[in-house]
PDB file of C-alpha atoms in Angstrom:
ATOM      1  CA  MET I   1      43.960  15.012  11.391  1.00 48.00           C
ATOM      2  CA  ARG I   2      43.295  12.038  13.628  1.00 46.00           C
ATOM      3  CA  SER I   3      39.629  13.027  14.103  1.00 43.00           C
ATOM      4  CA  LEU I   4      39.277  13.279  10.333  1.00 38.00           C
ATOM      5  CA  ARG I   5      40.470   9.661  10.029  1.00 39.00           C
ATOM      6  CA  HIS I   6      37.958   8.590  12.694  1.00 36.00           C
ATOM      7  CA  LEU I   7      35.197  10.431  10.875  1.00 33.00           C
ATOM      8  CA  SER I   8      35.978   8.683   7.571  1.00 37.00           C
ATOM      9  CA  VAL I   9      36.009   5.266   9.310  1.00 34.00           C
ATOM     10  CA  LEU I  10      32.694   6.076  11.004  1.00 33.00           C
ATOM     11  CA  ILE I  11      31.151   7.094   7.670  1.00 35.00           C
ATOM     12  CA  ALA I  12      32.411   3.878   6.026  1.00 35.00           C
ATOM     13  CA  VAL I  13      30.981   1.719   8.846  1.00 33.00           C
ATOM     14  CA  ALA I  14      27.657   3.564   8.677  1.00 34.00           C
ATOM     15  CA  ALA I  15      27.504   3.033   4.905  1.00 35.00           C
ATOM     16  CA  VAL I  16      28.118  -0.713   5.300  1.00 33.00           C
ATOM     17  CA  VAL I  17      25.500  -1.022   8.058  1.00 32.00           C
ATOM     18  CA  PHE I  18      22.955   1.022   6.110  1.00 32.00           C
ATOM     19  CA  GLY I  19      23.624  -0.923   2.901  1.00 35.00           C
ATOM     20  CA  SER I  20      23.228  -4.233   4.720  1.00 30.00           C
ATOM     21  CA  SER I  21      19.949  -3.173   6.290  1.00 29.00           C
ATOM     22  CA  LEU I  22      18.630  -2.159   2.877  1.00 31.00           C
ATOM     23  CA  ARG I  23      19.474  -5.570   1.434  1.00 31.00           C
ATOM     24  CA  LEU I  24      17.984  -7.423   4.404  1.00 30.00           C
ATOM     25  CA  GLY I  25      14.846  -5.332   4.553  1.00 31.00           C
ATOM     26  CA  GLY I  26      14.491  -5.095   0.794  1.00 34.00           C
ATOM     27  CA  GLN I  27      13.696  -8.698   0.026  1.00 36.00           C
ATOM     28  CA  SER I  28      10.748  -7.722  -2.103  1.00 45.00           C
ATOM     29  CA  ALA I  29      10.572  -8.530  -5.781  1.00 61.00           C
ATOM     30  CA  ASP I  30      10.078  -4.934  -6.782  1.00 78.00           C
ATOM     31  CA  LEU I  31      11.133  -4.246 -10.317  1.00 84.00           C
ATOM     32  CA  PRO I  32      12.435  -0.743 -10.969  1.00 89.00           C
ATOM     33  CA  ASP I  33       9.883   1.938 -11.793  1.00 90.00           C
ATOM     34  CA  SER I  34      11.321   2.083 -15.326  1.00 92.00           C
ATOM     35  CA  ALA I  35      10.410  -1.589 -16.046  1.00 87.00           C
ATOM     36  CA  PRO I  36       7.421  -2.211 -18.349  1.00 86.00           C
ATOM     37  CA  ILE I  37       4.240  -3.241 -16.524  1.00 83.00           C
ATOM     38  CA  ALA I  38       4.031  -6.364 -18.692  1.00 79.00           C
ATOM     39  CA  THR I  39       6.963  -7.719 -16.638  1.00 82.00           C
ATOM     40  CA  ILE I  40       4.999  -7.722 -13.368  1.00 82.00           C
ATOM     41  CA  GLY I  41       5.105 -11.296 -12.148  1.00 78.00           C
ATOM     42  CA  ALA I  42       2.357 -13.788 -11.463  1.00 79.00           C
ATOM     43  CA  GLY I  43       1.244 -13.747  -7.847  1.00 83.00           C
ATOM     44  CA  SER I  44       1.576  -9.961  -7.597  1.00 85.00           C
ATOM     45  CA  THR I  45      -1.517  -8.126  -6.421  1.00 86.00           C
ATOM     46  CA  VAL I  46      -3.349  -4.896  -7.033  1.00 87.00           C
ATOM     47  CA  ALA I  47      -4.842  -3.941  -3.676  1.00 88.00           C
ATOM     48  CA  VAL I  48      -7.693  -1.510  -3.088  1.00 90.00           C
ATOM     49  CA  ASN I  49      -6.659   1.227  -0.608  1.00 94.00           C
ATOM     50  CA  SER I  50      -9.669   3.519  -0.623  1.00 92.00           C
ATOM     51  CA  GLU I  51     -13.342   2.995  -1.286  1.00 90.00           C
ATOM     52  CA  VAL I  52     -14.453   3.227  -4.905  1.00 87.00           C
ATOM     53  CA  ILE I  53     -18.116   3.837  -5.717  1.00 86.00           C
ATOM     54  CA  LEU I  54     -19.451   2.468  -8.969  1.00 84.00           C
ATOM     55  CA  PRO I  55     -22.713   4.238  -9.893  1.00 85.00           C
ATOM     56  CA  ALA I  56     -25.771   2.224 -10.896  1.00 88.00           C
ATOM     57  CA  ASN I  57     -25.878   1.089 -14.521  1.00 89.00           C
ATOM     58  CA  GLN I  58     -22.192   1.794 -15.023  1.00 87.00           C
ATOM     59  CA  GLY I  59     -19.784  -0.968 -15.953  1.00 84.00           C
ATOM     60  CA  THR I  60     -16.454   0.844 -16.222  1.00 88.00           C
ATOM     61  CA  ILE I  61     -14.344   2.948 -13.868  1.00 88.00           C
ATOM     62  CA  TYR I  62     -11.535   5.069 -15.313  1.00 93.00           C
ATOM     63  CA  PHE I  63      -8.739   6.443 -13.177  1.00 91.00           C
ATOM     64  CA  GLN I  64      -5.748   8.632 -13.771  1.00 96.00           C
ATOM     65  CA  ASN I  65      -3.287  10.427 -11.479  1.00 96.00           C
ATOM     66  CA  GLY I  66      -4.843   8.796  -8.419  1.00 95.00           C
ATOM     67  CA  ALA I  67      -8.374   9.984  -9.173  1.00 95.00           C
ATOM     68  CA  ILE I  68     -11.556   8.429 -10.560  1.00 92.00           C
ATOM     69  CA  THR I  69     -12.583  10.061 -13.810  1.00 92.00           C
ATOM     70  CA  THR I  70     -14.822   9.545 -16.841  1.00 91.00           C
ATOM     71  CA  TRP I  71     -13.945   8.659 -20.416  1.00 92.00           C
ATOM     72  CA  GLU I  72     -14.792  12.216 -21.464  1.00 95.00           C
ATOM     73  CA  GLN I  73     -12.503  13.768 -18.818  1.00 95.00           C
ATOM     74  CA  LEU I  74      -9.636  11.321 -19.346  1.00 95.00           C
ATOM     75  CA  ASP I  75      -6.419  12.832 -20.732  1.00 95.00           C
ATOM     76  CA  LYS I  76      -5.860  10.354 -23.582  1.00 93.00           C
ATOM     77  CA  LYS I  77      -2.191  11.393 -23.873  1.00 94.00           C
ATOM     78  CA  ALA I  78      -1.367  10.413 -20.274  1.00 95.00           C
ATOM     79  CA  PRO I  79      -1.227   6.958 -18.626  1.00 94.00           C
ATOM     80  CA  SER I  80      -4.570   5.681 -17.326  1.00 94.00           C
ATOM     81  CA  CYS I  81      -6.350   2.480 -16.302  1.00 91.00           C
ATOM     82  CA  ARG I  82      -9.886   1.201 -16.286  1.00 89.00           C
ATOM     83  CA  LEU I  83     -11.761  -1.462 -14.374  1.00 86.00           C
ATOM     84  CA  SER I  84     -14.440  -3.200 -16.395  1.00 82.00           C
ATOM     85  CA  THR I  85     -17.289  -4.972 -14.662  1.00 82.00           C
ATOM     86  CA  VAL I  86     -20.769  -6.272 -15.235  1.00 80.00           C
ATOM     87  CA  GLU I  87     -23.316  -3.450 -15.148  1.00 82.00           C
ATOM     88  CA  SER I  88     -25.724  -3.466 -12.244  1.00 84.00           C
ATOM     89  CA  PRO I  89     -28.883  -1.477 -11.467  1.00 89.00           C
ATOM     90  CA  VAL I  90     -27.559  -0.720  -7.954  1.00 86.00           C
ATOM     91  CA  VAL I  91     -24.714   1.439  -6.677  1.00 87.00           C
ATOM     92  CA  ARG I  92     -21.753  -0.717  -5.653  1.00 85.00           C
ATOM     93  CA  ARG I  93     -18.759  -0.129  -3.390  1.00 84.00           C
ATOM     94  CA  LEU I  94     -15.277  -1.508  -3.880  1.00 83.00           C
ATOM     95  CA  VAL I  95     -13.945  -1.561  -0.326  1.00 85.00           C
ATOM     96  CA  PRO I  96     -10.355  -1.304   0.912  1.00 89.00           C
ATOM     97  CA  GLY I  97      -8.603  -4.611   1.365  1.00 87.00           C
ATOM     98  CA  ARG I  98      -9.952  -6.265  -1.783  1.00 84.00           C
ATOM     99  CA  LYS I  99      -7.251  -7.508  -4.158  1.00 82.00           C
ATOM    100  CA  ILE I 100      -6.742  -8.745  -7.669  1.00 79.00           C
ATOM    101  CA  VAL I 101      -4.152 -11.523  -7.667  1.00 81.00           C
ATOM    102  CA  ILE I 102      -2.356 -11.261 -10.995  1.00 80.00           C
ATOM    103  CA  THR I 103      -1.793 -14.562 -12.718  1.00 75.00           C
ATOM    104  CA  GLY I 104      -0.475 -12.916 -15.876  1.00 69.00           C
ATOM    105  CA  THR I 105      -0.617 -10.002 -18.266  1.00 68.00           C
ATOM    106  CA  ARG I 106      -1.705  -9.747 -21.877  1.00 69.00           C
ATOM    107  CA  GLN I 107      -0.430  -7.057 -24.227  1.00 69.00           C
ATOM    108  CA  ASN I 108      -2.902  -5.565 -26.726  1.00 66.00           C
ATOM    109  CA  ASN I 109      -1.234  -2.922 -28.874  1.00 64.00           C
ATOM    110  CA  ALA I 110       0.057  -0.444 -26.286  1.00 60.00           C
ATOM    111  CA  SER I 111      -2.433  -1.462 -23.585  1.00 65.00           C
ATOM    112  CA  VAL I 112      -1.783  -4.142 -20.999  1.00 66.00           C
ATOM    113  CA  ASN I 113      -4.536  -6.247 -19.457  1.00 66.00           C
ATOM    114  CA  PHE I 114      -3.991  -7.812 -16.069  1.00 66.00           C
ATOM    115  CA  TYR I 115      -5.841 -11.027 -15.537  1.00 58.00           C
ATOM    116  CA  GLY I 116      -6.217 -13.290 -12.562  1.00 59.00           C
ATOM    117  CA  ASP I 117      -8.595 -13.749  -9.673  1.00 55.00           C
ATOM    118  CA  VAL I 118     -11.704 -11.646 -10.036  1.00 59.00           C
ATOM    119  CA  LEU I 119     -12.082  -8.645  -7.774  1.00 61.00           C
ATOM    120  CA  GLU I 120     -15.454  -8.605  -6.034  1.00 60.00           C
ATOM    121  CA  PHE I 121     -17.424  -5.587  -4.957  1.00 60.00           C
ATOM    122  CA  GLU I 122     -18.984  -5.671  -1.512  1.00 60.00           C
ATOM    123  CA  GLU I 123     -22.254  -6.853  -3.072  1.00 60.00           C
ATOM    124  CA  ASP I 124     -20.424  -9.587  -5.032  1.00 61.00           C
ATOM    125  CA  ALA I 125     -20.608  -8.114  -8.527  1.00 64.00           C
ATOM    126  CA  THR I 126     -17.236  -8.831 -10.076  1.00 72.00           C
ATOM    127  CA  VAL I 127     -14.659  -6.850 -11.969  1.00 72.00           C
ATOM    128  CA  GLY I 128     -13.842  -8.579 -15.213  1.00 71.00           C
ATOM    129  CA  GLU I 129     -10.640  -6.847 -16.256  1.00 74.00           C
ATOM    130  CA  LEU I 130      -8.072  -4.231 -15.285  1.00 82.00           C
ATOM    131  CA  GLN I 131      -6.631  -2.590 -18.385  1.00 85.00           C
ATOM    132  CA  CYS I 132      -3.939   0.084 -18.433  1.00 87.00           C
ATOM    133  CA  ALA I 133      -2.713   2.219 -21.320  1.00 88.00           C
ATOM    134  CA  PRO I 134       0.429   4.384 -21.475  1.00 89.00           C
ATOM    135  CA  GLY I 135      -1.043   7.343 -23.398  1.00 89.00           C
ATOM    136  CA  HIS I 136       2.207   7.480 -25.399  1.00 88.00           C
ATOM    137  CA  LYS I 137       4.240   5.293 -27.746  1.00 87.00           C
ATOM    138  CA  GLY I 138       6.046   2.436 -26.073  1.00 85.00           C
ATOM    139  CA  PRO I 139       5.194   0.376 -23.018  1.00 85.00           C
ATOM    140  CA  MET I 140       3.736   1.804 -19.827  1.00 88.00           C
ATOM    141  CA  SER I 141       6.211   1.621 -16.943  1.00 90.00           C
ATOM    142  CA  ILE I 142       5.655   0.455 -13.390  1.00 90.00           C
ATOM    143  CA  GLY I 143       6.352   4.033 -12.243  1.00 93.00           C
ATOM    144  CA  GLU I 144       3.572   5.309 -14.505  1.00 94.00           C
ATOM    145  CA  LEU I 145       1.234   2.622 -13.166  1.00 92.00           C
ATOM    146  CA  LYS I 146       1.955   3.753  -9.598  1.00 93.00           C
ATOM    147  CA  GLN I 147       1.246   7.348 -10.649  1.00 95.00           C
ATOM    148  CA  VAL I 148      -2.089   6.292 -12.191  1.00 94.00           C
ATOM    149  CA  PHE I 149      -3.015   4.339  -9.048  1.00 93.00           C
ATOM    150  CA  GLY I 150      -2.108   7.164  -6.652  1.00 94.00           C
ATOM    151  CA  GLY I 151      -3.642   6.294  -3.288  1.00 94.00           C
ATOM    152  CA  ILE I 152      -6.589   4.353  -4.746  1.00 93.00           C
ATOM    153  CA  PHE I 153      -4.690   1.129  -5.492  1.00 92.00           C
ATOM    154  CA  SER I 154      -1.304  -0.360  -4.621  1.00 92.00           C
ATOM    155  CA  LEU I 155       0.866  -2.705  -6.603  1.00 90.00           C
ATOM    156  CA  ILE I 156       2.377  -5.390  -4.390  1.00 89.00           C
ATOM    157  CA  GLN I 157       4.921  -7.379  -6.361  1.00 88.00           C
ATOM    158  CA  ALA I 158       5.325 -11.075  -5.629  1.00 82.00           C
ATOM    159  CA  PRO I 159       8.648 -12.406  -4.380  1.00 70.00           C
ATOM    160  CA  PRO I 160      10.668 -14.333  -6.942  1.00 57.00           C
ATOM    161  CA  ILE I 161      10.237 -18.094  -7.057  1.00 54.00           C
ATOM    162  CA  VAL I 162      13.549 -19.737  -6.211  1.00 51.00           C
ATOM    163  CA  GLY I 163      14.149 -23.404  -6.787  1.00 47.00           C
TER     164      GLY I 163
END
């Protein structure tokens, strides 16, 4: 009986310590995955994690479920995003480490456009817009955006401004 009491005290202490470490370590501004992507705050970034090749004479990249795809192959009933850029006669590479710093979002019907600093390819051709669509009625969620990005891009939410 006494060891049972010690076990319950140990579990309670562990829960307090674990909960405190989550609060201390979790000082990010992450909204829940169920939040609409239009609520992503200014100063957040979309970071490139893996190289993206943009073929010559192509101005748009579509991606869905963590993979690059084409308009024809895109499942229109599932969340997806596209990067729009100026067409170029040369093949371009979007290299890991590049970021779009989001200064705001704009809602257009069900689609959301992120706008902010331009994202440059290695050869300095710029991406003009990142647009994401839910593929269903209602707003696209942050969780769906993360699913669309897969390992290609990461969403890094900005900390809240206090003051």
